CSV table of C-alpha atoms in Angstrom, one decimal:
chain,number,residue,atom,x,y,z
Y,1,ASN,CA,103.6,64.2,99.5
Y,2,ASN,CA,106.8,65.9,100.4
Y,3,ASN,CA,108.5,63.1,101.4
Y,4,GLY,CA,107.7,61.0,98.3
Y,5,ASN,CA,106.1,57.9,99.9
Y,6,PHE,CA,102.6,58.6,98.9
Y,7,TYR,CA,101.0,60.2,95.6
Y,8,LEU,CA,97.4,61.2,94.2
Y,9,SER,CA,96.3,59.9,91.1
Y,10,CYS,CA,92.7,60.6,89.1
Y,11,ASP,CA,91.2,58.4,86.7
Y,12,LYS,CA,88.4,60.3,84.9
Y,13,SER,CA,85.1,58.9,83.4
Y,14,GLY,CA,83.6,61.1,80.2
Y,15,LEU,CA,85.0,63.5,78.0
Y,16,ASP,CA,84.2,66.4,80.0
Y,17,ILE,CA,87.0,67.5,82.6
Y,18,TYR,CA,84.2,68.1,85.1
Y,19,ASP,CA,82.8,64.5,84.8
Y,20,LYS,CA,83.3,61.9,87.5
Y,21,CYS,CA,86.7,61.2,88.9
Y,22,VAL,CA,88.0,58.7,91.4
Y,23,LEU,CA,90.7,60.1,93.3
Y,24,ARG,CA,93.3,57.6,94.9
Y,25,LEU,CA,96.0,57.8,97.3
Y,26,ARG,CA,98.5,55.3,96.7
Y,27,GLU,CA,102.2,54.3,98.2
Y,28,THR,CA,104.8,55.1,96.2
Y,29,GLU,CA,107.0,51.8,96.1
Y,30,SER,CA,104.1,49.3,96.4
Y,31,GLY,CA,101.5,51.2,94.6
Y,32,ARG,CA,99.1,50.2,97.5
Y,33,ILE,CA,95.6,52.1,97.3
Y,34,VAL,CA,95.4,53.8,100.7
Y,35,PHE,CA,91.9,55.2,100.0
Y,36,SER,CA,89.8,56.2,96.7
Y,37,LYS,CA,87.3,58.9,96.8
Y,38,ASN,CA,84.5,59.3,94.0
Y,39,LEU,CA,84.3,62.8,93.0
Y,40,LYS,CA,81.8,64.7,90.8
Y,41,GLN,CA,82.7,67.9,88.8
Y,42,PHE,CA,86.3,67.4,89.9
Y,43,ARG,CA,88.3,70.7,89.3
Y,44,ASP,CA,91.4,69.0,88.5
Y,45,PHE,CA,92.9,70.2,92.1
Y,46,ALA,CA,94.2,68.0,94.7
Y,47,GLU,CA,97.4,68.1,97.0
Y,48,PHE,CA,98.8,67.4,100.5
Y,49,SER,CA,98.8,69.7,103.5
Y,50,PRO,CA,102.6,71.0,104.0
Y,51,ASP,CA,103.2,68.5,106.5
Y,52,GLY,CA,101.5,65.5,104.3
Y,53,ASN,CA,98.9,64.5,106.9
Y,54,TYR,CA,95.7,65.9,105.0
Y,55,VAL,CA,94.6,65.8,101.1
Y,56,ILE,CA,92.4,68.7,100.1
Y,57,ALA,CA,90.4,68.5,96.9
Y,58,ILE,CA,87.8,70.5,94.9
Y,59,ALA,CA,84.8,69.2,93.5
Y,60,GLY,CA,82.1,71.6,92.2
Y,61,THR,CA,81.4,73.9,94.9
Y,62,LEU,CA,82.8,71.4,97.5
Y,63,ILE,CA,86.1,71.4,99.1
Y,64,TYR,CA,87.3,68.3,100.8
Y,65,ILE,CA,89.9,67.9,103.3
Y,66,TRP,CA,90.7,64.1,104.2
Y,67,ASP,CA,93.1,62.5,106.7
Y,68,SER,CA,95.5,60.8,104.4
Y,69,LYS,CA,96.1,57.9,106.6
Y,70,THR,CA,92.8,56.9,106.7
Y,71,GLY,CA,90.5,58.8,104.2
Y,72,THR,CA,88.7,59.6,106.9
Y,73,ASP,CA,86.5,63.2,106.5
Y,74,VAL,CA,88.3,65.8,108.3
Y,75,GLN,CA,86.0,68.6,106.8
Y,76,ILE,CA,83.7,69.1,103.9
Y,77,TYR,CA,83.0,72.7,102.9
Y,78,ASP,CA,80.2,73.6,100.7
Y,79,LEU,CA,80.6,77.2,99.1
Y,80,LYS,CA,77.6,77.3,96.9
Y,81,HIS,CA,75.7,80.3,99.0
Y,82,SER,CA,79.1,82.0,99.9
Y,83,TYR,CA,81.5,81.7,97.2
Y,84,GLY,CA,80.6,79.6,94.2
Y,85,GLU,CA,83.1,77.4,92.5
Y,86,MET,CA,86.6,77.8,93.2
Y,87,ASP,CA,89.7,76.3,91.5
Y,88,THR,CA,92.5,76.5,94.2
Y,89,ALA,CA,92.6,76.0,97.7
Y,90,MET,CA,95.7,75.4,100.5
Y,91,ILE,CA,95.9,74.3,104.2
Y,92,SER,CA,98.1,76.2,106.4
Y,93,PRO,CA,101.4,74.8,107.6
Y,94,ASP,CA,99.8,74.3,111.4
Y,95,ASN,CA,96.7,72.6,109.7
Y,96,SER,CA,94.4,75.2,111.3
Y,97,LYS,CA,93.0,77.2,108.2
Y,98,MET,CA,92.1,76.7,104.5
Y,99,ILE,CA,92.5,79.2,102.1
Y,100,CYS,CA,90.5,79.4,98.5
Y,101,TYR,CA,89.9,81.6,95.9
Y,102,ASN,CA,89.0,81.5,92.1
Y,103,HIS,CA,91.3,83.0,89.6
Y,104,ASN,CA,88.5,85.2,88.2
Y,105,CYS,CA,87.5,86.7,91.2
Y,106,HIS,CA,88.8,89.7,93.4
Y,107,TYR,CA,88.8,87.9,96.6
Y,108,ALA,CA,90.0,84.9,98.8
Y,109,ASP,CA,88.5,83.3,101.9
Y,110,ILE,CA,90.0,81.9,105.0
Y,111,TRP,CA,88.4,78.9,106.9
Y,112,GLY,CA,88.7,77.2,110.1
Y,113,ILE,CA,89.6,73.5,109.6
Y,114,LYS,CA,88.3,72.4,113.2
Y,115,THR,CA,85.1,74.6,113.2
Y,116,GLY,CA,84.3,74.9,109.3
Y,117,ALA,CA,83.4,78.5,109.8
Y,118,ARG,CA,84.8,81.3,107.6
Y,119,ILE,CA,87.3,83.5,109.5
Y,120,ASN,CA,88.0,86.4,107.1
Y,121,ARG,CA,87.7,87.5,103.5
Y,122,ILE,CA,90.6,89.3,101.8
Y,123,ARG,CA,89.9,91.8,98.7
Y,124,HIS,CA,92.0,93.0,95.8
Y,125,ASN,CA,90.8,95.3,93.2
Y,126,GLY,CA,91.8,92.8,90.3
Y,127,ARG,CA,91.5,88.9,90.2
Y,128,ILE,CA,93.7,86.9,92.3
Y,129,ASN,CA,96.2,85.1,90.4
Y,130,ASP,CA,98.1,83.1,93.2
Y,131,ALA,CA,98.8,83.0,96.9
Y,132,CYS,CA,101.2,81.6,99.3
Y,133,ILE,CA,101.6,81.1,103.3
Y,134,ASP,CA,104.7,81.1,104.9
Y,135,SER,CA,106.2,78.5,106.6
Y,136,ARG,CA,106.1,80.1,110.1
Y,137,ASN,CA,102.3,80.3,109.6
Y,138,ARG,CA,102.2,83.9,109.8
Y,139,TYR,CA,101.6,85.6,106.8
Y,140,LEU,CA,99.3,84.8,103.5
Y,141,ALA,CA,100.3,86.7,100.3
Y,142,THR,CA,98.5,86.8,97.4
Y,143,ALA,CA,99.4,88.4,93.8
Y,144,SER,CA,96.9,90.0,91.6
Y,145,ALA,CA,96.1,91.4,88.1
Y,146,ASP,CA,96.0,94.9,90.0
Y,147,SER,CA,99.7,95.0,89.9
Y,148,THR,CA,100.1,94.6,93.4
Y,149,VAL,CA,100.9,91.9,96.1
Y,150,VAL,CA,99.6,92.0,99.6
Y,151,ILE,CA,100.9,90.3,102.6
Y,152,TRP,CA,98.2,90.0,105.1
Y,153,ASP,CA,98.4,88.8,108.7
Y,154,LEU,CA,97.1,85.0,108.4
Y,155,HIS,CA,95.1,85.4,111.7
Y,156,SER,CA,93.7,88.6,111.6
Y,157,GLY,CA,93.2,89.1,108.0
Y,158,LEU,CA,94.8,92.3,108.0
Y,159,ASP,CA,96.7,93.9,105.0
Y,160,LEU,CA,100.4,94.3,106.4
Y,161,LYS,CA,102.5,95.4,103.3
Y,162,ILE,CA,101.4,96.2,100.0
Y,163,LEU,CA,104.0,95.4,97.2
Y,164,HIS,CA,103.5,97.7,94.0
Y,165,HIS,CA,104.6,96.1,90.6
Y,166,ASP,CA,104.7,97.3,87.1
Y,167,GLY,CA,101.9,95.0,85.7
Y,168,ASN,CA,99.8,92.1,86.1
Y,169,VAL,CA,101.8,89.7,89.2
Y,170,ARG,CA,101.2,86.2,88.5
Y,171,LYS,CA,103.6,83.8,90.8
Y,172,LEU,CA,104.9,84.3,94.4
Y,173,ARG,CA,106.6,82.3,96.9
Y,174,PHE,CA,107.8,82.6,100.3
Y,175,SER,CA,111.3,80.9,100.9
Y,176,PRO,CA,111.6,78.2,103.2
Y,177,ASN,CA,112.3,80.3,106.4
Y,178,GLY,CA,109.7,82.7,105.4
Y,179,ARG,CA,111.9,85.7,105.7
Y,180,ILE,CA,111.7,86.4,101.6
Y,181,LEU,CA,108.9,87.1,99.4
Y,182,ALA,CA,109.7,86.5,95.7
Y,183,THR,CA,107.3,87.5,93.1
Y,184,SER,CA,107.0,87.4,89.2
Y,185,CYS,CA,105.7,90.1,86.9
Y,186,TYR,CA,105.8,89.3,83.3
Y,187,GLY,CA,109.7,88.3,82.7
Y,188,VAL,CA,111.0,89.7,86.1
Y,189,ILE,CA,111.4,88.3,89.5
Y,190,GLN,CA,111.8,90.3,92.4
Y,191,LEU,CA,112.6,89.7,96.1
Y,192,TRP,CA,111.2,91.1,98.9
Y,193,ASP,CA,112.0,91.2,102.7
Y,194,THR,CA,108.7,89.9,104.2
Y,195,GLY,CA,108.8,91.9,107.4
Y,196,SER,CA,109.6,95.7,105.9
Y,197,GLY,CA,108.2,95.1,102.4
Y,198,ILE,CA,111.6,96.5,101.1
Y,199,GLN,CA,112.7,95.2,97.8
Y,200,LEU,CA,116.1,93.2,97.8
Y,201,LYS,CA,118.9,93.0,95.2
Y,202,ALA,CA,118.3,93.6,91.6
Y,203,PRO,CA,115.6,92.3,89.9
Y,204,MET,CA,116.1,88.8,88.0
Y,205,ASN,CA,115.3,89.6,84.4
Y,206,HIS,CA,114.4,86.9,82.0
Y,207,GLU,CA,114.1,87.4,78.4
Y,208,SER,CA,110.6,86.1,78.4
Y,209,ASN,CA,107.1,85.9,80.5
Y,210,VAL,CA,108.1,83.8,83.9
Y,211,LEU,CA,105.7,80.5,83.9
Y,212,ASP,CA,107.0,79.5,87.5
Y,213,PHE,CA,109.6,79.5,89.8
Y,214,ASN,CA,110.4,78.0,93.3
Y,215,PHE,CA,113.4,78.2,95.9
Y,216,SER,CA,115.6,75.3,96.5
Y,217,PRO,CA,115.0,73.5,99.9
Y,218,ASP,CA,117.7,75.5,101.5
Y,219,GLY,CA,116.4,78.9,100.4
Y,220,GLN,CA,119.7,79.9,98.5
Y,221,THR,CA,118.6,79.3,95.0
Y,222,ILE,CA,115.6,80.2,92.4
Y,223,VAL,CA,114.8,77.8,89.7
Y,224,SER,CA,112.6,79.6,87.1
Y,225,SER,CA,110.9,78.9,83.6
Y,226,THR,CA,110.0,80.8,81.2
Y,227,GLU,CA,107.7,80.9,77.8
Y,228,ASN,CA,110.6,80.2,75.7
Y,229,ASN,CA,111.4,76.9,77.1
Y,230,VAL,CA,114.4,78.1,79.2
Y,231,CYS,CA,114.9,77.0,82.8
Y,232,ARG,CA,117.5,79.3,84.8
Y,233,PHE,CA,119.2,79.0,88.4
Y,234,TRP,CA,119.7,82.1,90.3
Y,235,ASP,CA,121.7,82.9,93.6
Y,236,VAL,CA,119.4,84.3,95.9
Y,237,ASN,CA,122.1,86.2,97.8
Y,238,THR,CA,123.6,87.8,94.5
Y,239,GLY,CA,120.5,88.0,92.3
Y,240,LYS,CA,122.8,86.5,89.6
Y,241,GLU,CA,122.7,83.5,87.5
Y,242,ILE,CA,124.6,80.4,88.7
Y,243,THR,CA,124.8,78.4,85.5
Y,244,SER,CA,124.2,78.5,82.1
Y,245,PRO,CA,120.5,78.5,81.2
Y,246,TYR,CA,118.9,74.8,80.4
Y,247,ILE,CA,116.8,74.8,77.0
Y,248,HIS,CA,114.0,72.4,76.9
Y,249,ALA,CA,111.9,71.4,74.1
Y,250,ASN,CA,108.7,72.4,75.5
Y,251,GLY,CA,107.8,74.9,78.2
Y,252,ILE,CA,108.0,73.9,81.8
Y,253,ASP,CA,104.6,74.9,83.8
Y,254,HIS,CA,105.5,74.0,87.5
Y,255,ILE,CA,108.7,73.9,89.4
Y,256,ILE,CA,108.6,71.8,92.5
Y,257,ASN,CA,110.3,72.2,95.8
Y,258,ASN,CA,111.8,69.0,97.2
């Protein structure tokens, strides 16, 4: 979780990645198991809610949300009749909503956590590649293969801003204060004002496709990784590189904000 006191691990049985799995929540320092869950058709997706109070995991057409302190069920969604198998889910910062989608689908669903009912379905013209929620719990942003990013009102499901790009938009992140939205399209990261949808600064140009990026905790720096095994640090205020690139032996798939 965000404070580093707990972590999730998965022990699988069988050769198929969708076979049985034992998901365990452990204390980082002692290794003590807080709780464990036996899952079938585990989708290689489990993570903490932003505040660390919940754990969310996907197994087949089921999405589980558990209390991270006790392992008790908070909500179980069976989406076989309304969505089918999904591969990504997230919990809103106020723990009131769950958003899920499949990377091969053109839509994402917003569900209530207390009620277990679907609130809204949002749609793109192309598959959805990524989604994120701002820290102030107002906006949901989705990146799509249709060359657009849409900023949605998280509560009403209305599209507030459509940000047009030159191609497939693979990743996006809100800044820690939610005022800036960063998006990546091929080898370019662009910064946008969340409220107005206006592009800020010059694009951050890379020599290769961007694999992932993230803001620093203070929101002043963006760290990016690319397919040519390079990691770069960018000043958010100027849009310029801060240091020389860091070269790695292999590609970096994930940049974590901690």
